[in-house]
Amino acid sequence: MTDLRIFASHPVQYHAPFWRELDKNNLDIEVLYYQPGTSLHKGFDTDFGLDIQWDIDLLHGYPYEFLLRNRADYTLLEQLKTFPRLIRWSFKELRTPLLLVGWFAETVWLLWLVRILLGLPVVVLSETTPLSFKATQKPGWRNALLGWLLRRSTACLYIGKRNYHFYQDMQVAHDRLFQVPYSIDNNRFQMEFDSQIVKREEICQRFGLNPTMPTFLFCGKIINKKRPLELFQAYLEAGLEQRAQLVYIGEGNLKSELEQHIINANASHVHLLGFFNQLQMPTAYVIGEILCLISDPTETWGLVVNEAFACGRPAIVSDTVGCSEDLVIPGETGWIVPLDNKPSLAATLREAYENYSKWPHMGDLARQKIGSHTYSMMVAGIKSALSSYSK
């Protein structure tokens, strides 16, 4: 008998290793994806503004199948066409728990409701925080239905403190909450970083960077959510344009505007290095010595912080980033700044620069901190949730 069925929207570079870890830990799982995303072929990412395909395998090491194989069609008509197959797959073994990875489509809600009404086990994994939930207006009936579904689910898995607070706000019983500390492949990042850091000078020179200058790093989509322009303005306001580098890795619809600001300010130590694929990401943290993630409340976690910490790099994050309460200890593993407070951000960048000599020690503390965020710990959380059901 299958131990767990998992329904998710598409293969994600951070989730696939988790499914493999579940499989390696003697859990018999089956994963159903609504659509393949970029796991089989290139796809256009509207935020990046380009066609991408991740350069790591998202599909080996665990059993999976797709509802839709060639396209991402979330129209209600297409969802209804696939719903009978989804129901059949979900009901193959009635007592096998179903893990829903978010509530990304109308048919997820319908399947969720049907299983609860029939008394069948449902486990939920989401990233939602109170801040992200309030960031978009929703009809009152939708919020009420979501709360009803969550409270009647067998178990809810929380990735961190703010996600836990969201479930609390939804009045989910404490004994139905199980921690799965959000994780990345720490070992891959650590090994790649450690093998490359000895060549940092050469790598920096390859990208036209000065290896002796303290280097702040922006890593992600260059879109409004991530506040890339605000970071640049605060960097200038901090008076760091001749004393530190600011490196942007990523693409997005604000890139051309950011480029123009850089030209206008004659900011010769600000560099836009473009898109890095997954296998290149450890190189990003070889180049950048402190990560800056100053996103708005829709940044429900911020796994780039996990990546930076795994590479021994501290981080500056906004107080609305989901992982800030779990990972960032001010003065130890990084700094926390108020969202959209440019004077405070500028002051923090300046303070960080003035404490440049402490960055390596802060990076060591960051690596220690991220040691409790592993796929093994996530597996332990899942097993606890399943054990509570079986009892």
PDB file of C-alpha atoms in Angstrom, residues 177-279:
ATOM      1  CA  LEU A 177       0.438  21.071  13.057  1.00  0.00           C
ATOM      2  CA  PHE A 178       3.776  19.471  12.166  1.00  0.00           C
ATOM      3  CA  GLN A 179       7.031  21.241  11.386  1.00  0.00           C
ATOM      4  CA  VAL A 180       8.868  20.589   8.119  1.00  0.00           C
ATOM      5  CA  PRO A 181      11.638  23.229   8.251  1.00  0.00           C
ATOM      6  CA  TYR A 182      11.946  24.594   4.716  1.00  0.00           C
ATOM      7  CA  SER A 183      15.115  23.335   3.106  1.00  0.00           C
ATOM      8  CA  ILE A 184      17.330  23.188   0.058  1.00  0.00           C
ATOM      9  CA  ASP A 185      20.041  20.719  -0.935  1.00  0.00           C
ATOM     10  CA  ASN A 186      22.566  22.057   1.590  1.00  0.00           C
ATOM     11  CA  ASN A 187      25.191  19.481   0.689  1.00  0.00           C
ATOM     12  CA  ARG A 188      25.209  20.388  -2.997  1.00  0.00           C
ATOM     13  CA  PHE A 189      25.612  24.086  -2.279  1.00  0.00           C
ATOM     14  CA  GLN A 190      28.272  23.567   0.390  1.00  0.00           C
ATOM     15  CA  MET A 191      30.367  21.204  -1.713  1.00  0.00           C
ATOM     16  CA  GLU A 192      30.206  23.367  -4.833  1.00  0.00           C
ATOM     17  CA  PHE A 193      30.921  26.548  -2.889  1.00  0.00           C
ATOM     18  CA  ASP A 194      33.858  25.014  -1.034  1.00  0.00           C
ATOM     19  CA  SER A 195      35.363  23.748  -4.278  1.00  0.00           C
ATOM     20  CA  GLN A 196      35.071  27.169  -5.950  1.00  0.00           C
ATOM     21  CA  ILE A 197      35.875  29.635  -3.168  1.00  0.00           C
ATOM     22  CA  VAL A 198      39.614  28.977  -3.529  1.00  0.00           C
ATOM     23  CA  LYS A 199      39.288  30.364  -7.081  1.00  0.00           C
ATOM     24  CA  ARG A 200      37.230  33.417  -6.091  1.00  0.00           C
ATOM     25  CA  GLU A 201      39.739  35.932  -7.435  1.00  0.00           C
ATOM     26  CA  GLU A 202      39.767  34.249 -10.827  1.00  0.00           C
ATOM     27  CA  ILE A 203      35.959  33.926 -10.879  1.00  0.00           C
ATOM     28  CA  CYS A 204      35.451  37.590  -9.985  1.00  0.00           C
ATOM     29  CA  GLN A 205      37.874  38.719 -12.674  1.00  0.00           C
ATOM     30  CA  ARG A 206      36.029  36.566 -15.205  1.00  0.00           C
ATOM     31  CA  PHE A 207      32.867  38.581 -14.478  1.00  0.00           C
ATOM     32  CA  GLY A 208      34.686  41.923 -14.485  1.00  0.00           C
ATOM     33  CA  LEU A 209      34.531  42.303 -10.700  1.00  0.00           C
ATOM     34  CA  ASN A 210      37.108  43.514  -8.201  1.00  0.00           C
ATOM     35  CA  PRO A 211      37.810  40.564  -5.870  1.00  0.00           C
ATOM     36  CA  THR A 212      39.140  42.843  -3.117  1.00  0.00           C
ATOM     37  CA  MET A 213      36.003  44.974  -2.711  1.00  0.00           C
ATOM     38  CA  PRO A 214      33.247  43.955  -0.250  1.00  0.00           C
ATOM     39  CA  THR A 215      30.412  42.620  -2.410  1.00  0.00           C
ATOM     40  CA  PHE A 216      26.678  42.880  -1.742  1.00  0.00           C
ATOM     41  CA  LEU A 217      24.516  40.427  -3.684  1.00  0.00           C
ATOM     42  CA  PHE A 218      20.990  40.586  -5.089  1.00  0.00           C
ATOM     43  CA  CYS A 219      19.908  37.176  -6.344  1.00  0.00           C
ATOM     44  CA  GLY A 220      16.472  36.644  -7.893  1.00  0.00           C
ATOM     45  CA  LYS A 221      13.909  38.078 -10.253  1.00  0.00           C
ATOM     46  CA  ILE A 222      14.423  41.779 -10.936  1.00  0.00           C
ATOM     47  CA  ILE A 223      10.796  42.651 -10.267  1.00  0.00           C
ATOM     48  CA  ASN A 224       9.013  45.055  -7.945  1.00  0.00           C
ATOM     49  CA  LYS A 225       8.325  42.382  -5.315  1.00  0.00           C
ATOM     50  CA  LYS A 226      12.087  42.082  -4.700  1.00  0.00           C
ATOM     51  CA  ARG A 227      12.713  45.874  -4.523  1.00  0.00           C
ATOM     52  CA  PRO A 228      15.836  45.930  -6.757  1.00  0.00           C
ATOM     53  CA  LEU A 229      15.646  49.696  -7.383  1.00  0.00           C
ATOM     54  CA  GLU A 230      15.288  50.460  -3.679  1.00  0.00           C
ATOM     55  CA  LEU A 231      18.398  48.399  -2.963  1.00  0.00           C
ATOM     56  CA  PHE A 232      20.397  50.363  -5.520  1.00  0.00           C
ATOM     57  CA  GLN A 233      19.175  53.712  -4.180  1.00  0.00           C
ATOM     58  CA  ALA A 234      20.005  52.710  -0.602  1.00  0.00           C
ATOM     59  CA  TYR A 235      23.467  51.583  -1.726  1.00  0.00           C
ATOM     60  CA  LEU A 236      24.063  55.070  -3.156  1.00  0.00           C
ATOM     61  CA  GLU A 237      22.553  56.762  -0.103  1.00  0.00           C
ATOM     62  CA  ALA A 238      24.892  54.737   2.114  1.00  0.00           C
ATOM     63  CA  GLY A 239      27.843  56.268   0.244  1.00  0.00           C
ATOM     64  CA  LEU A 240      29.186  52.881  -0.829  1.00  0.00           C
ATOM     65  CA  GLU A 241      29.516  53.457  -4.574  1.00  0.00           C
ATOM     66  CA  GLN A 242      33.320  53.769  -4.397  1.00  0.00           C
ATOM     67  CA  ARG A 243      33.836  51.368  -1.475  1.00  0.00           C
ATOM     68  CA  ALA A 244      31.755  48.262  -2.199  1.00  0.00           C
ATOM     69  CA  GLN A 245      30.334  46.347  -5.129  1.00  0.00           C
ATOM     70  CA  LEU A 246      26.664  45.595  -5.664  1.00  0.00           C
ATOM     71  CA  VAL A 247      26.025  42.583  -7.887  1.00  0.00           C
ATOM     72  CA  TYR A 248      22.641  41.633  -9.369  1.00  0.00           C
ATOM     73  CA  ILE A 249      22.088  38.073 -10.565  1.00  0.00           C
ATOM     74  CA  GLY A 250      18.788  37.522 -12.322  1.00  0.00           C
ATOM     75  CA  GLU A 251      16.450  38.917 -14.956  1.00  0.00           C
ATOM     76  CA  GLY A 252      13.104  40.674 -14.839  1.00  0.00           C
ATOM     77  CA  ASN A 253      10.965  43.515 -16.109  1.00  0.00           C
ATOM     78  CA  LEU A 254      12.775  46.182 -14.050  1.00  0.00           C
ATOM     79  CA  LYS A 255      16.202  45.317 -15.423  1.00  0.00           C
ATOM     80  CA  SER A 256      16.257  47.984 -18.146  1.00  0.00           C
ATOM     81  CA  GLU A 257      15.103  50.667 -15.683  1.00  0.00           C
ATOM     82  CA  LEU A 258      17.758  49.549 -13.215  1.00  0.00           C
ATOM     83  CA  GLU A 259      20.401  49.687 -15.951  1.00  0.00           C
ATOM     84  CA  GLN A 260      19.425  53.262 -16.741  1.00  0.00           C
ATOM     85  CA  HIS A 261      19.674  54.279 -13.083  1.00  0.00           C
ATOM     86  CA  ILE A 262      23.128  52.723 -12.917  1.00  0.00           C
ATOM     87  CA  ILE A 263      24.244  54.649 -16.012  1.00  0.00           C
ATOM     88  CA  ASN A 264      22.767  57.926 -14.740  1.00  0.00           C
ATOM     89  CA  ALA A 265      24.560  57.540 -11.409  1.00  0.00           C
ATOM     90  CA  ASN A 266      27.804  56.468 -13.085  1.00  0.00           C
ATOM     91  CA  ALA A 267      27.845  53.593 -10.591  1.00  0.00           C
ATOM     92  CA  SER A 268      30.811  51.673 -11.972  1.00  0.00           C
ATOM     93  CA  HIS A 269      30.836  49.121  -9.159  1.00  0.00           C
ATOM     94  CA  VAL A 270      27.249  47.934  -9.728  1.00  0.00           C
ATOM     95  CA  HIS A 271      27.106  44.915 -12.021  1.00  0.00           C
ATOM     96  CA  LEU A 272      24.218  43.052 -13.668  1.00  0.00           C
ATOM     97  CA  LEU A 273      25.355  39.510 -14.393  1.00  0.00           C
ATOM     98  CA  GLY A 274      22.103  38.131 -15.812  1.00  0.00           C
ATOM     99  CA  PHE A 275      20.371  34.809 -15.218  1.00  0.00           C
ATOM    100  CA  PHE A 276      22.186  31.975 -13.433  1.00  0.00           C
ATOM    101  CA  ASN A 277      20.739  28.475 -13.732  1.00  0.00           C
ATOM    102  CA  GLN A 278      20.636  26.072 -10.787  1.00  0.00           C
ATOM    103  CA  LEU A 279      24.071  24.550 -11.273  1.00  0.00           C
TER     104      LEU A 279
END
